mmCIF file of C-alpha atoms in Angstrom:
data_model
loop_
_atom_site.group_PDB
_atom_site.id
_atom_site.type_symbol
_atom_site.label_atom_id
_atom_site.label_comp_id
_atom_site.label_asym_id
_atom_site.label_seq_id
_atom_site.Cartn_x
_atom_site.Cartn_y
_atom_site.Cartn_z
ATOM 1 C CA MET A 1 14.953 -15.646 2.461
ATOM 2 C CA LEU A 2 12.354 -12.868 2.583
ATOM 3 C CA VAL A 3 12.997 -12.287 6.271
ATOM 4 C CA GLY A 4 16.715 -12.051 5.536
ATOM 5 C CA MET A 5 16.097 -9.501 2.786
ATOM 6 C CA ARG A 6 13.923 -7.441 5.126
ATOM 7 C CA ASP A 7 16.738 -7.551 7.691
ATOM 8 C CA LEU A 8 19.169 -6.223 5.063
ATOM 9 C CA VAL A 9 16.785 -3.370 4.199
ATOM 10 C CA ARG A 10 16.321 -2.533 7.879
ATOM 11 C CA LEU A 11 20.084 -2.507 8.457
ATOM 12 C CA TYR A 12 20.641 -0.178 5.496
ATOM 13 C CA GLU A 13 17.848 2.144 6.638
ATOM 14 C CA LYS A 14 19.276 2.177 10.165
ATOM 15 C CA MET A 15 22.700 3.107 8.767
ATOM 16 C CA LEU A 16 21.073 5.768 6.568
ATOM 17 C CA LYS A 17 19.367 7.387 9.583
ATOM 18 C CA GLN A 18 22.512 9.396 10.423
ATOM 19 C CA VAL A 19 22.444 10.970 6.953
ATOM 20 C CA CYS A 20 18.788 11.775 7.488
ATOM 21 C CA THR A 21 19.466 13.324 10.888
ATOM 22 C CA ASP A 22 22.434 15.348 9.628
ATOM 23 C CA HIS A 23 20.503 16.769 6.654
ATOM 24 C CA HIS A 24 16.954 16.863 8.087
ATOM 25 C CA LEU A 25 15.668 14.276 5.617
ATOM 26 C CA THR A 26 13.232 11.405 5.817
ATOM 27 C CA VAL A 27 14.409 7.959 4.732
ATOM 28 C CA VAL A 28 12.281 8.259 1.572
ATOM 29 C CA GLU A 29 13.887 11.626 0.759
ATOM 30 C CA ALA A 30 17.345 10.066 1.164
ATOM 31 C CA GLU A 31 16.268 7.157 -1.059
ATOM 32 C CA VAL A 32 15.075 9.590 -3.751
ATOM 33 C CA VAL A 33 18.383 11.478 -3.662
ATOM 34 C CA SER A 34 20.338 8.219 -3.774
ATOM 35 C CA PHE A 35 18.246 6.885 -6.648
ATOM 36 C CA LEU A 36 18.696 10.028 -8.741
ATOM 37 C CA GLN A 37 22.422 10.070 -8.108
ATOM 38 C CA ASN A 38 22.869 6.430 -9.109
ATOM 39 C CA ASN A 39 20.413 6.376 -12.025
ATOM 40 C CA PRO A 40 20.957 9.540 -14.073
ATOM 41 C CA GLN A 41 19.033 8.095 -17.034
ATOM 42 C CA LYS A 42 15.992 7.443 -14.798
ATOM 43 C CA ASP A 43 15.110 10.854 -13.462
ATOM 44 C CA THR A 44 11.345 11.100 -13.098
ATOM 45 C CA ALA A 45 9.087 10.435 -10.132
ATOM 46 C CA ALA A 46 7.477 7.626 -12.152
ATOM 47 C CA ASP A 47 10.907 5.995 -12.569
ATOM 48 C CA ILE A 48 11.471 6.119 -8.816
ATOM 49 C CA VAL A 49 8.041 4.646 -8.099
ATOM 50 C CA GLU A 50 8.541 1.860 -10.628
ATOM 51 C CA LEU A 51 12.106 0.882 -9.819
ATOM 52 C CA ARG A 52 12.256 1.486 -6.054
ATOM 53 C CA LYS A 53 8.724 0.162 -5.483
ATOM 54 C CA LEU A 54 7.794 3.196 -3.378
ATOM 55 C CA SER A 55 4.270 4.584 -3.327
ATOM 56 C CA LYS A 56 3.401 7.505 -5.597
ATOM 57 C CA ALA A 57 2.278 9.503 -2.575
ATOM 58 C CA ALA A 58 5.543 8.929 -0.699
ATOM 59 C CA VAL A 59 7.652 9.890 -3.720
ATOM 60 C CA SER A 60 5.528 12.951 -4.435
ATOM 61 C CA LYS A 61 5.806 14.136 -0.840
ATOM 62 C CA ALA A 62 9.568 13.505 -0.786
ATOM 63 C CA VAL A 63 10.103 15.340 -4.096
ATOM 64 C CA GLU A 64 8.141 18.375 -2.872
ATOM 65 C CA SER A 65 10.128 18.473 0.345
ATOM 66 C CA LEU A 66 13.467 18.111 -1.475
ATOM 67 C CA ILE A 67 12.512 20.962 -3.809
ATOM 68 C CA GLN A 68 11.660 23.139 -0.795
ATOM 69 C CA LYS A 69 15.083 22.258 0.690
ATOM 70 C CA SER A 70 16.794 23.273 -2.609
ATOM 71 C CA ILE A 71 18.160 19.759 -3.075
ATOM 72 C CA LEU A 72 16.093 19.051 -6.206
ATOM 73 C CA LYS A 73 14.580 21.024 -9.021
ATOM 74 C CA ARG A 74 12.045 20.119 -11.678
ATOM 75 C CA SER A 75 12.743 20.446 -15.386
ATOM 76 C CA PRO A 76 10.060 19.842 -18.035
ATOM 77 C CA ASP A 77 10.988 17.465 -20.831
ATOM 78 C CA SER A 78 11.722 19.346 -24.065
ATOM 79 C CA LYS A 79 9.712 16.869 -26.170
ATOM 80 C CA ASP A 80 6.929 15.845 -23.781
ATOM 81 C CA ARG A 81 5.673 18.598 -21.469
ATOM 82 C CA ARG A 82 3.838 16.006 -19.339
ATOM 83 C CA LYS A 83 7.167 14.472 -18.361
ATOM 84 C CA ILE A 84 9.063 16.222 -15.559
ATOM 85 C CA HIS A 85 12.729 15.457 -14.906
ATOM 86 C CA LEU A 86 14.158 15.717 -11.396
ATOM 87 C CA ILE A 87 17.617 17.246 -11.166
ATOM 88 C CA LEU A 88 19.885 17.150 -8.137
ATOM 89 C CA GLN A 89 21.153 20.595 -7.186
ATOM 90 C CA THR A 90 24.674 21.388 -5.972
ATOM 91 C CA GLU A 91 23.232 21.451 -2.425
ATOM 92 C CA ALA A 92 22.761 17.673 -2.772
ATOM 93 C CA ALA A 93 26.519 17.023 -2.926
ATOM 94 C CA LEU A 94 27.011 16.729 0.846
ATOM 95 C CA VAL A 95 24.030 14.399 1.085
ATOM 96 C CA THR A 96 25.164 12.182 -1.795
ATOM 97 C CA GLU A 97 28.718 11.967 -0.424
ATOM 98 C CA GLN A 98 27.426 10.812 2.929
ATOM 99 C CA ILE A 99 24.991 8.345 1.325
ATOM 100 C CA ASP A 100 27.876 6.915 -0.735
ATOM 101 C CA ALA A 101 29.925 6.452 2.435
ATOM 102 C CA VAL A 102 27.005 4.675 4.140
ATOM 103 C CA ARG A 103 26.493 2.419 1.100
ATOM 104 C CA GLU A 104 30.197 1.498 1.052
ATOM 105 C CA GLU A 105 30.169 0.719 4.789
ATOM 106 C CA PHE A 106 26.965 -1.318 4.405
ATOM 107 C CA LEU A 107 28.427 -3.376 1.553
ATOM 108 C CA ARG A 108 31.706 -3.872 3.409
ATOM 109 C CA GLU A 109 29.823 -5.217 6.411
ATOM 110 C CA ILE A 110 27.368 -7.509 4.642
ATOM 111 C CA LEU A 111 29.873 -8.852 2.103
ATOM 112 C CA PHE A 112 32.631 -9.484 4.644
ATOM 113 C CA GLY A 113 34.339 -12.833 4.110
ATOM 114 C CA PHE A 114 32.874 -13.593 0.667
ATOM 115 C CA THR A 115 35.201 -14.518 -2.183
ATOM 116 C CA MET A 116 34.847 -12.923 -5.627
ATOM 117 C CA GLU A 117 33.666 -16.289 -6.950
ATOM 118 C CA GLU A 118 30.925 -16.487 -4.316
ATOM 119 C CA LEU A 119 29.831 -12.940 -5.114
ATOM 120 C CA LYS A 120 29.634 -13.682 -8.856
ATOM 121 C CA GLU A 121 27.621 -16.851 -8.231
ATOM 122 C CA ASN A 122 25.261 -14.958 -5.949
ATOM 123 C CA GLU A 123 24.848 -12.186 -8.533
ATOM 124 C CA GLN A 124 23.844 -14.773 -11.162
ATOM 125 C CA PHE A 125 21.462 -16.443 -8.708
ATOM 126 C CA CYS A 126 19.802 -13.143 -7.782
ATOM 127 C CA ARG A 127 19.526 -12.015 -11.400
ATOM 128 C CA ARG A 128 17.685 -15.219 -12.348
ATOM 129 C CA LEU A 129 15.551 -15.090 -9.215
ATOM 130 C CA PHE A 130 14.445 -11.504 -9.948
ATOM 131 C CA GLU A 131 13.870 -12.249 -13.651
ATOM 132 C CA ASN A 132 11.628 -15.169 -12.682
ATOM 133 C CA ALA A 133 9.711 -12.944 -10.280
ATOM 134 C CA LYS A 134 9.145 -10.318 -13.000
ATOM 135 C CA LYS A 135 8.008 -12.954 -15.499
ATOM 136 C CA SER A 136 5.581 -14.392 -12.967
ATOM 137 C CA GLU A 137 4.260 -10.928 -12.102
ATOM 138 C CA ARG A 138 3.640 -10.152 -15.814
ATOM 139 C CA LYS A 139 1.812 -13.477 -16.259
ATOM 140 C CA LYS A 140 -0.440 -12.681 -13.307
ATOM 141 C CA GLU A 141 -1.169 -9.186 -14.679
ATOM 142 C CA GLU A 142 -2.091 -10.670 -18.090
ATOM 143 C CA SER A 143 -4.487 -13.181 -16.512
#
């Protein structure tokens, strides 16, 4: 199962490479842009690190580069100055459109031939699997 998941990630990253080439981005930079586009309520570097399981160093480097490329800007939180929000700029639109197209193609390819019932069953299976993994991880952290 883990090998299969790694293969899915590799396929998606391979498909994403054209976006990266076209816009002079690294895969991590493209992942940051994609994350911010799809998770508007989660817009800090810490959110990206936590939810995408990327290293702090990789996210920090990607954010700096995206700011230099005018794709992102920082905005301090109005209530907590320690918290910095990351905002996609209008220059990100071409990147996000292309990432969306890649994601749609990826899903079309990997979900080909599945019925809606099979997809719903798999979604339930994965949700429980990931919940169990999180519970187990919390138990290990508490020990």
